[in-house]
Every structure is written in structure tokens, then in C-alpha cells.
Amino acid sequence: MAEKINETDQEWQKQLSPEQYHVTRQAGTEPAFTGKYWKTKDKGTYNCVCCGAPLFSSETKFDSGTGWPSFTQPVDEAAVDEHTDRAYGMTRTEVRCARCDAHLGHVFPDGPAPTGLRYCMNSASLDLKPAEKK
Ligand SMILES: [Zn+2]
């Protein structure tokens, strides 16, 4: 796995939009149906908006009806770190970028086959790199 990226909050703040900063560095959540990718069907790879690490493929994206981009699995198990999150009186599994610790969203056990998982992500954490046209 690639080396961890450690930037100060100040550096992230300079690099990111206020919304991207709030979601990725302060574990925020964008309002449903407002992000730029919840209904995107374009082919490509969703990279970490902070460090550019590839996180999710459009191949595993599905329409969850939640208003957030949802995936059945990351491109690689090692691409994300999962942590137990007990905020707001709920126990959820938080998903972070393994390389830079950006908050991405949460994973829930109610997704479709083949994994049965629903990676519920924030558009603000992702940067879609379109697949090259042949
Ligand atoms: Zn990252």
C-alpha cells in the first residue's frame, strides 16, 4: 500500500472547496440529492478528491435511491479503511480513504448482490475520472 499522506488542515483547506473540506476532513455529510454524482452513470473511476487514490469503479455503482452515490465494493479492499462510528447514537461503519484518511461515507449491510454491501459515499469526497473513450 502507498505511503500515508499527511497534510495539515490548513493545507487541505487551501486545496479543497469548503464543502469538500467539511465532508472529507470534518466527517461531514452532504445533503441527499445535492451532490454531483448521486445519479451519474458515466463510466470511469471515482478517485479520492483529496489525494487522487482510486476508490470506486462505475462498474460497481448502483442506484440506491438514497440520493448519494452508492457502490457494492471499493476497487480494492486496501483502498479504504473502515472504522466503527458511534456518532449520533447510531453504530455505523465509517469509510475513509486508506491513503489520506479522508472521510468518504458509510457502508451498510443492505446492498445488492454480489457483496450485499452498500457503500454510501459523498459526492464531495469523490472525483470521477472518466474512462478513456475507445
Ligand atoms: Zn485520499
PDB file of C-alpha atoms and ligand atoms in Angstrom:
ATOM      1  CA  MET A   1       0.000   0.000   0.000  1.00  0.00           C
ATOM      2  CA  ALA A   2       1.134   3.510  -0.782  1.00  0.00           C
ATOM      3  CA  GLU A   3       2.506   5.700   1.941  1.00  0.00           C
ATOM      4  CA  LYS A   4       0.105   7.670   4.070  1.00  0.00           C
ATOM      5  CA  ILE A   5      -0.362  11.259   3.098  1.00  0.00           C
ATOM      6  CA  ASN A   6      -0.270  13.680   5.975  1.00  0.00           C
ATOM      7  CA  GLU A   7      -1.164  17.261   5.300  1.00  0.00           C
ATOM      8  CA  THR A   8      -2.139  19.845   7.843  1.00  0.00           C
ATOM      9  CA  ASP A   9      -5.730  21.059   7.996  1.00  0.00           C
ATOM     10  CA  GLN A  10      -4.516  24.340   6.635  1.00  0.00           C
ATOM     11  CA  GLU A  11      -3.043  22.659   3.587  1.00  0.00           C
ATOM     12  CA  TRP A  12      -6.225  20.694   2.939  1.00  0.00           C
ATOM     13  CA  GLN A  13      -8.287  23.833   3.329  1.00  0.00           C
ATOM     14  CA  LYS A  14      -6.258  25.537   0.634  1.00  0.00           C
ATOM     15  CA  GLN A  15      -6.608  22.608  -1.732  1.00  0.00           C
ATOM     16  CA  LEU A  16     -10.318  21.815  -1.288  1.00  0.00           C
ATOM     17  CA  SER A  17     -13.591  23.665  -1.677  1.00  0.00           C
ATOM     18  CA  PRO A  18     -15.338  24.492   1.633  1.00  0.00           C
ATOM     19  CA  GLU A  19     -17.812  21.646   1.075  1.00  0.00           C
ATOM     20  CA  GLN A  20     -15.114  19.128   0.152  1.00  0.00           C
ATOM     21  CA  TYR A  21     -13.141  20.185   3.213  1.00  0.00           C
ATOM     22  CA  HIS A  22     -16.145  19.879   5.518  1.00  0.00           C
ATOM     23  CA  VAL A  23     -17.055  16.395   4.275  1.00  0.00           C
ATOM     24  CA  THR A  24     -13.601  14.848   3.943  1.00  0.00           C
ATOM     25  CA  ARG A  25     -11.693  16.424   6.819  1.00  0.00           C
ATOM     26  CA  GLN A  26     -14.531  17.059   9.293  1.00  0.00           C
ATOM     27  CA  ALA A  27     -16.575  13.912   8.556  1.00  0.00           C
ATOM     28  CA  GLY A  28     -19.491  15.911   7.217  1.00  0.00           C
ATOM     29  CA  THR A  29     -22.344  14.637   5.077  1.00  0.00           C
ATOM     30  CA  GLU A  30     -23.681  16.439   2.052  1.00  0.00           C
ATOM     31  CA  PRO A  31     -27.481  16.708   1.866  1.00  0.00           C
ATOM     32  CA  ALA A  32     -29.080  13.862  -0.143  1.00  0.00           C
ATOM     33  CA  PHE A  33     -29.771  14.535  -3.822  1.00  0.00           C
ATOM     34  CA  THR A  34     -27.458  17.558  -3.874  1.00  0.00           C
ATOM     35  CA  GLY A  35     -24.083  16.035  -4.711  1.00  0.00           C
ATOM     36  CA  LYS A  36     -22.775  15.922  -8.221  1.00  0.00           C
ATOM     37  CA  TYR A  37     -22.534  12.135  -8.575  1.00  0.00           C
ATOM     38  CA  TRP A  38     -25.633  10.552  -6.987  1.00  0.00           C
ATOM     39  CA  LYS A  39     -27.262   9.899 -10.365  1.00  0.00           C
ATOM     40  CA  THR A  40     -24.146   9.798 -12.518  1.00  0.00           C
ATOM     41  CA  LYS A  41     -23.963   6.812 -14.855  1.00  0.00           C
ATOM     42  CA  ASP A  42     -20.757   7.751 -16.647  1.00  0.00           C
ATOM     43  CA  LYS A  43     -18.079   5.096 -16.866  1.00  0.00           C
ATOM     44  CA  GLY A  44     -14.878   5.693 -15.022  1.00  0.00           C
ATOM     45  CA  THR A  45     -13.075   5.554 -11.735  1.00  0.00           C
ATOM     46  CA  TYR A  46     -14.026   7.575  -8.687  1.00  0.00           C
ATOM     47  CA  ASN A  47     -10.846   8.871  -7.092  1.00  0.00           C
ATOM     48  CA  CYS A  48     -10.312  10.424  -3.679  1.00  0.00           C
ATOM     49  CA  VAL A  49     -10.864  14.178  -4.050  1.00  0.00           C
ATOM     50  CA  CYS A  50      -8.043  14.812  -1.565  1.00  0.00           C
ATOM     51  CA  CYS A  51      -5.207  12.575  -2.733  1.00  0.00           C
ATOM     52  CA  GLY A  52      -6.358  11.107  -6.068  1.00  0.00           C
ATOM     53  CA  ALA A  53      -6.261   7.470  -4.945  1.00  0.00           C
ATOM     54  CA  PRO A  54      -8.653   5.283  -6.978  1.00  0.00           C
ATOM     55  CA  LEU A  55     -11.504   4.239  -4.679  1.00  0.00           C
ATOM     56  CA  PHE A  56     -14.564   3.049  -6.597  1.00  0.00           C
ATOM     57  CA  SER A  57     -15.380   1.970 -10.149  1.00  0.00           C
ATOM     58  CA  SER A  58     -18.528   2.936 -12.058  1.00  0.00           C
ATOM     59  CA  GLU A  59     -18.880  -0.830 -12.641  1.00  0.00           C
ATOM     60  CA  THR A  60     -19.965  -1.323  -9.036  1.00  0.00           C
ATOM     61  CA  LYS A  61     -22.129   1.820  -8.766  1.00  0.00           C
ATOM     62  CA  PHE A  62     -25.850   1.268  -8.395  1.00  0.00           C
ATOM     63  CA  ASP A  63     -28.942   3.380  -7.917  1.00  0.00           C
ATOM     64  CA  SER A  64     -29.757   3.049  -4.231  1.00  0.00           C
ATOM     65  CA  GLY A  65     -32.470   5.703  -4.226  1.00  0.00           C
ATOM     66  CA  THR A  66     -30.815   7.382  -1.252  1.00  0.00           C
ATOM     67  CA  GLY A  67     -29.522  10.465  -3.064  1.00  0.00           C
ATOM     68  CA  TRP A  68     -25.867   9.562  -2.512  1.00  0.00           C
ATOM     69  CA  PRO A  69     -23.558   7.714  -4.878  1.00  0.00           C
ATOM     70  CA  SER A  70     -23.634   4.061  -3.819  1.00  0.00           C
ATOM     71  CA  PHE A  71     -21.310   1.201  -4.629  1.00  0.00           C
ATOM     72  CA  THR A  72     -21.201  -2.514  -3.823  1.00  0.00           C
ATOM     73  CA  GLN A  73     -17.441  -2.547  -3.245  1.00  0.00           C
ATOM     74  CA  PRO A  74     -14.254  -0.474  -3.462  1.00  0.00           C
ATOM     75  CA  VAL A  75     -11.793  -1.034  -6.319  1.00  0.00           C
ATOM     76  CA  ASP A  76      -9.515  -2.717  -3.828  1.00  0.00           C
ATOM     77  CA  GLU A  77     -10.089  -3.743  -0.226  1.00  0.00           C
ATOM     78  CA  ALA A  78      -6.896  -1.952   0.685  1.00  0.00           C
ATOM     79  CA  ALA A  79      -8.114   1.315  -0.858  1.00  0.00           C
ATOM     80  CA  VAL A  80     -10.370   2.126   2.080  1.00  0.00           C
ATOM     81  CA  ASP A  81     -10.237   1.851   5.862  1.00  0.00           C
ATOM     82  CA  GLU A  82     -13.378   1.039   7.799  1.00  0.00           C
ATOM     83  CA  HIS A  83     -13.972   2.302  11.324  1.00  0.00           C
ATOM     84  CA  THR A  84     -16.807   1.914  13.777  1.00  0.00           C
ATOM     85  CA  ASP A  85     -18.599   5.223  14.150  1.00  0.00           C
ATOM     86  CA  ARG A  86     -20.866   5.744  17.159  1.00  0.00           C
ATOM     87  CA  ALA A  87     -21.807   9.356  16.401  1.00  0.00           C
ATOM     88  CA  TYR A  88     -25.441  10.469  16.716  1.00  0.00           C
ATOM     89  CA  GLY A  89     -26.382   7.468  18.873  1.00  0.00           C
ATOM     90  CA  MET A  90     -26.054   5.035  15.947  1.00  0.00           C
ATOM     91  CA  THR A  91     -23.437   2.409  15.315  1.00  0.00           C
ATOM     92  CA  ARG A  92     -22.319   2.664  11.732  1.00  0.00           C
ATOM     93  CA  THR A  93     -19.218   1.742   9.807  1.00  0.00           C
ATOM     94  CA  GLU A  94     -17.381   4.756   8.564  1.00  0.00           C
ATOM     95  CA  VAL A  95     -15.340   4.501   5.365  1.00  0.00           C
ATOM     96  CA  ARG A  96     -12.140   6.506   4.944  1.00  0.00           C
ATOM     97  CA  CYS A  97      -9.520   6.749   2.216  1.00  0.00           C
ATOM     98  CA  ALA A  98      -6.693   4.425   3.245  1.00  0.00           C
ATOM     99  CA  ARG A  99      -4.082   6.794   1.902  1.00  0.00           C
ATOM    100  CA  CYS A 100      -5.094  10.167   3.345  1.00  0.00           C
ATOM    101  CA  ASP A 101      -7.853   9.372   5.881  1.00  0.00           C
ATOM    102  CA  ALA A 102     -10.436  11.444   4.015  1.00  0.00           C
ATOM    103  CA  HIS A 103     -13.956  10.734   5.262  1.00  0.00           C
ATOM    104  CA  LEU A 104     -15.885   9.200   2.362  1.00  0.00           C
ATOM    105  CA  GLY A 105     -19.160   7.983   3.824  1.00  0.00           C
ATOM    106  CA  HIS A 106     -20.522   4.841   5.476  1.00  0.00           C
ATOM    107  CA  VAL A 107     -21.030   1.211   4.497  1.00  0.00           C
ATOM    108  CA  PHE A 108     -24.306  -0.590   5.258  1.00  0.00           C
ATOM    109  CA  PRO A 109     -25.152  -4.314   5.040  1.00  0.00           C
ATOM    110  CA  ASP A 110     -28.266  -3.814   2.891  1.00  0.00           C
ATOM    111  CA  GLY A 111     -26.794  -3.615  -0.604  1.00  0.00           C
ATOM    112  CA  PRO A 112     -27.426  -5.771  -3.657  1.00  0.00           C
ATOM    113  CA  ALA A 113     -25.523  -8.859  -4.814  1.00  0.00           C
ATOM    114  CA  PRO A 114     -22.769  -9.873  -5.114  1.00  0.00           C
ATOM    115  CA  THR A 115     -21.473  -8.300  -1.890  1.00  0.00           C
ATOM    116  CA  GLY A 116     -24.700  -7.361  -0.092  1.00  0.00           C
ATOM    117  CA  LEU A 117     -22.981  -4.141   0.872  1.00  0.00           C
ATOM    118  CA  ARG A 118     -23.921  -0.558   0.178  1.00  0.00           C
ATOM    119  CA  TYR A 119     -21.038   1.888   0.234  1.00  0.00           C
ATOM    120  CA  CYS A 120     -22.945   5.129   0.680  1.00  0.00           C
ATOM    121  CA  MET A 121     -20.495   7.852  -0.317  1.00  0.00           C
ATOM    122  CA  ASN A 122     -20.471  11.627  -0.529  1.00  0.00           C
ATOM    123  CA  SER A 123     -20.023  13.155  -3.982  1.00  0.00           C
ATOM    124  CA  ALA A 124     -17.872  15.801  -2.334  1.00  0.00           C
ATOM    125  CA  SER A 125     -15.305  13.138  -1.403  1.00  0.00           C
ATOM    126  CA  LEU A 126     -15.021  11.801  -4.929  1.00  0.00           C
ATOM    127  CA  ASP A 127     -13.571  12.916  -8.231  1.00  0.00           C
ATOM    128  CA  LEU A 128     -14.751  10.961 -11.267  1.00  0.00           C
ATOM    129  CA  LYS A 129     -12.043  10.253 -13.772  1.00  0.00           C
ATOM    130  CA  PRO A 130     -13.921   9.285 -16.951  1.00  0.00           C
ATOM    131  CA  ALA A 131     -12.943   6.077 -18.693  1.00  0.00           C
ATOM    132  CA  GLU A 132     -10.976   6.678 -21.850  1.00  0.00           C
ATOM    133  CA  LYS A 133     -13.127   6.572 -24.943  1.00  0.00           C
ATOM    134  CA  LYS A 134     -12.073   3.992 -27.465  1.00  0.00           C
TER     135      LYS A 134
HETATM  136 ZN    ZN B   1      -7.357  10.091  -0.150  1.00  0.00          ZN
END
